[in-house]
CSV table of C-alpha atoms in Angstrom, one decimal:
chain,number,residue,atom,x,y,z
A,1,UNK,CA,7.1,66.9,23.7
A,2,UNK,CA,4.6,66.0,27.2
A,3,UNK,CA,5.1,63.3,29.8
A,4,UNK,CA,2.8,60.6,28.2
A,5,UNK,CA,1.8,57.3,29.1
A,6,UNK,CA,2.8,54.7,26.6
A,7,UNK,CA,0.8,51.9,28.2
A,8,UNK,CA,-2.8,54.5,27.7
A,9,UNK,CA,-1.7,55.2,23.8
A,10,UNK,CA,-0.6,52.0,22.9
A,11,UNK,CA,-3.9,50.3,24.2
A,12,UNK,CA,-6.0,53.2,22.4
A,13,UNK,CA,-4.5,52.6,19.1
A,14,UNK,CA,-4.9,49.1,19.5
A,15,UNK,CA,-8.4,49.1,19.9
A,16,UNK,CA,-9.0,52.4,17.3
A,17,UNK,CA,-6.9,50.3,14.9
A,18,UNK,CA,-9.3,46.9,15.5
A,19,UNK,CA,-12.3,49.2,15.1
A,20,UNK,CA,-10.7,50.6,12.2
A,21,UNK,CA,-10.4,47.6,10.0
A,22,UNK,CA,-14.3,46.1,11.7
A,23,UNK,CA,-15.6,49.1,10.2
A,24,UNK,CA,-14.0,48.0,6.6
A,25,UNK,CA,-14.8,44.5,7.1
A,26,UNK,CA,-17.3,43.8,9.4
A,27,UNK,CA,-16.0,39.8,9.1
A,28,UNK,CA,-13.2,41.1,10.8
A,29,UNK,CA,-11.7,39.7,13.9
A,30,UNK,CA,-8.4,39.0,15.8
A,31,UNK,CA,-7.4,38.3,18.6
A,32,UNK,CA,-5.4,41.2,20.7
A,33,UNK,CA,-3.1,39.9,23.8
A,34,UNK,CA,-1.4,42.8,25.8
A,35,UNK,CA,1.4,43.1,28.4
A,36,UNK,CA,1.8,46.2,29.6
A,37,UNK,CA,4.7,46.6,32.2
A,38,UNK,CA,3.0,48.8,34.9
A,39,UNK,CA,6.2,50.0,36.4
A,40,UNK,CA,6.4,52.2,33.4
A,41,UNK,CA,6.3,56.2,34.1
A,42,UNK,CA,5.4,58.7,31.5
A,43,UNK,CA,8.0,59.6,29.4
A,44,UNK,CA,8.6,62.7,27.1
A,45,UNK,CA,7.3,62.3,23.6
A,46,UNK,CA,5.4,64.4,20.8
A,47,UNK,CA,2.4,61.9,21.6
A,48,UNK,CA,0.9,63.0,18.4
A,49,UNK,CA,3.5,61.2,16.1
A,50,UNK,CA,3.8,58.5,18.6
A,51,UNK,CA,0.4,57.8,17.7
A,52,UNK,CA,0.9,57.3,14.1
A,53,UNK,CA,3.6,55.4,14.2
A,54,UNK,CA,1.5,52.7,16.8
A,55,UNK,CA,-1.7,53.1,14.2
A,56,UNK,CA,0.4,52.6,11.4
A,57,UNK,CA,2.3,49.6,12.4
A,58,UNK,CA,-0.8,48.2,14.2
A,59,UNK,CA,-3.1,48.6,10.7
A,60,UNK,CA,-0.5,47.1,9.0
A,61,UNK,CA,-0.7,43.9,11.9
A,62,UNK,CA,-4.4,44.2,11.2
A,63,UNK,CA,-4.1,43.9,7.7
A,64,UNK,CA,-1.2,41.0,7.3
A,65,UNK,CA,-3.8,38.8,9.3
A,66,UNK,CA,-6.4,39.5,7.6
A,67,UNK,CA,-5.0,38.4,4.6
A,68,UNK,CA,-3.4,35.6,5.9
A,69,UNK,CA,-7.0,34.6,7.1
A,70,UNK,CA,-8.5,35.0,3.5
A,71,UNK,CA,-5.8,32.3,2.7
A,72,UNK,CA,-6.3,30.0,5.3
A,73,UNK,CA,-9.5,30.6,6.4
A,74,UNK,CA,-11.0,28.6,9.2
A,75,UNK,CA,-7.6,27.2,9.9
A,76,UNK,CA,-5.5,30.0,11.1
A,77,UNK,CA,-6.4,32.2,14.0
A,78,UNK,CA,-5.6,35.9,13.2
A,79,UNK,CA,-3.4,37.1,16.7
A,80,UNK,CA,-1.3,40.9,17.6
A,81,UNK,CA,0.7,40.8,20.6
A,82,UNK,CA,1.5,44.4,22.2
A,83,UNK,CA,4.2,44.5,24.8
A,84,UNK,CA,5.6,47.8,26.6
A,85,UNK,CA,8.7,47.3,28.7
A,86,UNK,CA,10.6,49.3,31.0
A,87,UNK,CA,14.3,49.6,31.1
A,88,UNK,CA,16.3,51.9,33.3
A,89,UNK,CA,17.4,54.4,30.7
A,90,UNK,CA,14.7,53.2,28.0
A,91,UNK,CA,11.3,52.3,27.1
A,92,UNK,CA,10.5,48.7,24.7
A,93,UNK,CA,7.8,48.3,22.7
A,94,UNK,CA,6.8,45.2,20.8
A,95,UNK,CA,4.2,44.4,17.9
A,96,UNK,CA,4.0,41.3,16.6
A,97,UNK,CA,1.1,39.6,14.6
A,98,UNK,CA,0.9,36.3,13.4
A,99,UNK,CA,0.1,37.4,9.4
A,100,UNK,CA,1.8,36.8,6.4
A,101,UNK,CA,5.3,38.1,7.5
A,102,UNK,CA,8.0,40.0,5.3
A,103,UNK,CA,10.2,37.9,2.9
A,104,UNK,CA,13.7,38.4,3.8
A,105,UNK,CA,14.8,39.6,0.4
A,106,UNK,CA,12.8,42.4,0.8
A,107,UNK,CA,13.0,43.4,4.9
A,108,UNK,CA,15.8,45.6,4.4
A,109,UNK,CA,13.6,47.8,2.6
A,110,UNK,CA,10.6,48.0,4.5
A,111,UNK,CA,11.6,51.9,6.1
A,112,UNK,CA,12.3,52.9,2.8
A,113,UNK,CA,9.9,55.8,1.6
A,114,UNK,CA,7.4,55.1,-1.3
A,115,UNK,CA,8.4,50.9,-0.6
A,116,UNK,CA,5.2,49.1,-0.4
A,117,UNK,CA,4.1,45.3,-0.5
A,118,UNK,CA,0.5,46.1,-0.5
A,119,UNK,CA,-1.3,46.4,-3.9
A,120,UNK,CA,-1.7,49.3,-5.5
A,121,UNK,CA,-4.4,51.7,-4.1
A,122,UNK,CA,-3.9,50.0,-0.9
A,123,UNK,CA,-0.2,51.3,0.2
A,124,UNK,CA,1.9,54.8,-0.3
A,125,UNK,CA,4.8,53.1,0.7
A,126,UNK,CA,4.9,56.3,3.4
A,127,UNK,CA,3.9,54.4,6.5
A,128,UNK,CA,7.3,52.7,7.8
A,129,UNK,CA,9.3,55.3,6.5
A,130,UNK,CA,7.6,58.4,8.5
A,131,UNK,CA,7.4,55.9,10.9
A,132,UNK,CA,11.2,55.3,11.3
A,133,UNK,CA,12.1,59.0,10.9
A,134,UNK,CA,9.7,60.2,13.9
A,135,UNK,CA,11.1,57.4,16.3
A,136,UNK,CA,14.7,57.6,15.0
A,137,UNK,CA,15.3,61.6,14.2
A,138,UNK,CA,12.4,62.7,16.2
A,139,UNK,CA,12.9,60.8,19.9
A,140,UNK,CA,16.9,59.5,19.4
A,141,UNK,CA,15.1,56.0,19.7
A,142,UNK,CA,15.8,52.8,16.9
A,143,UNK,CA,13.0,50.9,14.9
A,144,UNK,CA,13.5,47.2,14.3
A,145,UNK,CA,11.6,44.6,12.1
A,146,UNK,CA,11.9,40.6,12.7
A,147,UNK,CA,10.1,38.2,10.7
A,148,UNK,CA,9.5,34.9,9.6
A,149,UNK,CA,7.7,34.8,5.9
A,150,UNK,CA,4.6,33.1,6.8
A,151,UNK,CA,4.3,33.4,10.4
A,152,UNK,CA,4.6,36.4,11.8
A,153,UNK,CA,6.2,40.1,11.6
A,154,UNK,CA,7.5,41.8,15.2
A,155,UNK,CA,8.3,45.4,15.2
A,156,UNK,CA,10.6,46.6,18.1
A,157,UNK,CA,10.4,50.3,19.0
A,158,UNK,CA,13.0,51.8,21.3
A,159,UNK,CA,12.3,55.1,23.2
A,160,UNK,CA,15.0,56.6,25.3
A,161,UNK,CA,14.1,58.2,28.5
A,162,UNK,CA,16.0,61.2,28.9
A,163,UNK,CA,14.9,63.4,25.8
């Protein structure tokens, strides 16, 4: 674990996960709000894994809007909202796009390993599930999911500051 800022890695994996998907589909686009809180220090994390689990969430954002926007082309704007926040004994993170959402029946399921909604050759169903284990085992932290099917899907990533 290194003293990293989360406000740096969260706005690099933002833009690497745009880039990303522009590179797949140069029609891509979407619309990227931020709201870093700037009172936030560096914290001890294994920035590595950190990393992923931004990426992964954030390609998965990237990928919920874009096929939202297949759907509903010229009448739906493609949007992912990235928030850091800083608590006294804890760090918030929020992702939120405005895509497809998760269908409640299934959101329980979403950190389960080899549980995918993507088709096949697109998903491993690993994403979410490494995911959870590096923020829960890994830095003590929680990893939440609210959603409404058809408008949007915000993950909530809890770090606490005293690992």
């Amino acid at each position: 674990k290194q003293k990293t800022n989360l406000n740096d890695v969260l706005n690099e994996y933002l833009n690497l996960a745009y880039h990303g998907f522009r590179a797949q589909d140069s029609t891509f686009n979407v619309k990227m709000e931020t709201d870093y809180d700037t009172t936030l220090e560096p914290i001890n994390v294994v920035p590595q894994n950190i990393s992923r689990v931004f990426l992964n969430i954030l390609n998965n954002g990237c990928y919920s809007v874009n096929e939202k926007k297949k759907e509903k082309k010229d009448s739906f704007d493609p949007l992912l909202k990235v928030s850091t926040k800083n608590f006294e004994d804890h760090v918030e993170i929020r992702i939120r796009d405005n895509g497809k959402g998760i269908p409640q029946d299934i959101l329980d399921k979403v950190f389960n390993p080899f549980f995918t909604t993507k088709p096949t050759g697109k998903g491993t169903g690993l994403g979410l599930s490494l995911s959870y284990d590096i923020i829960v085992q890994e830095h003590k932290g929680e990893l939440k999911v609210n959603s409404e099917p058809g408008e949007f899907a915000e993950f909530i990533i809890t770090i606490p500051k005293n690992l």
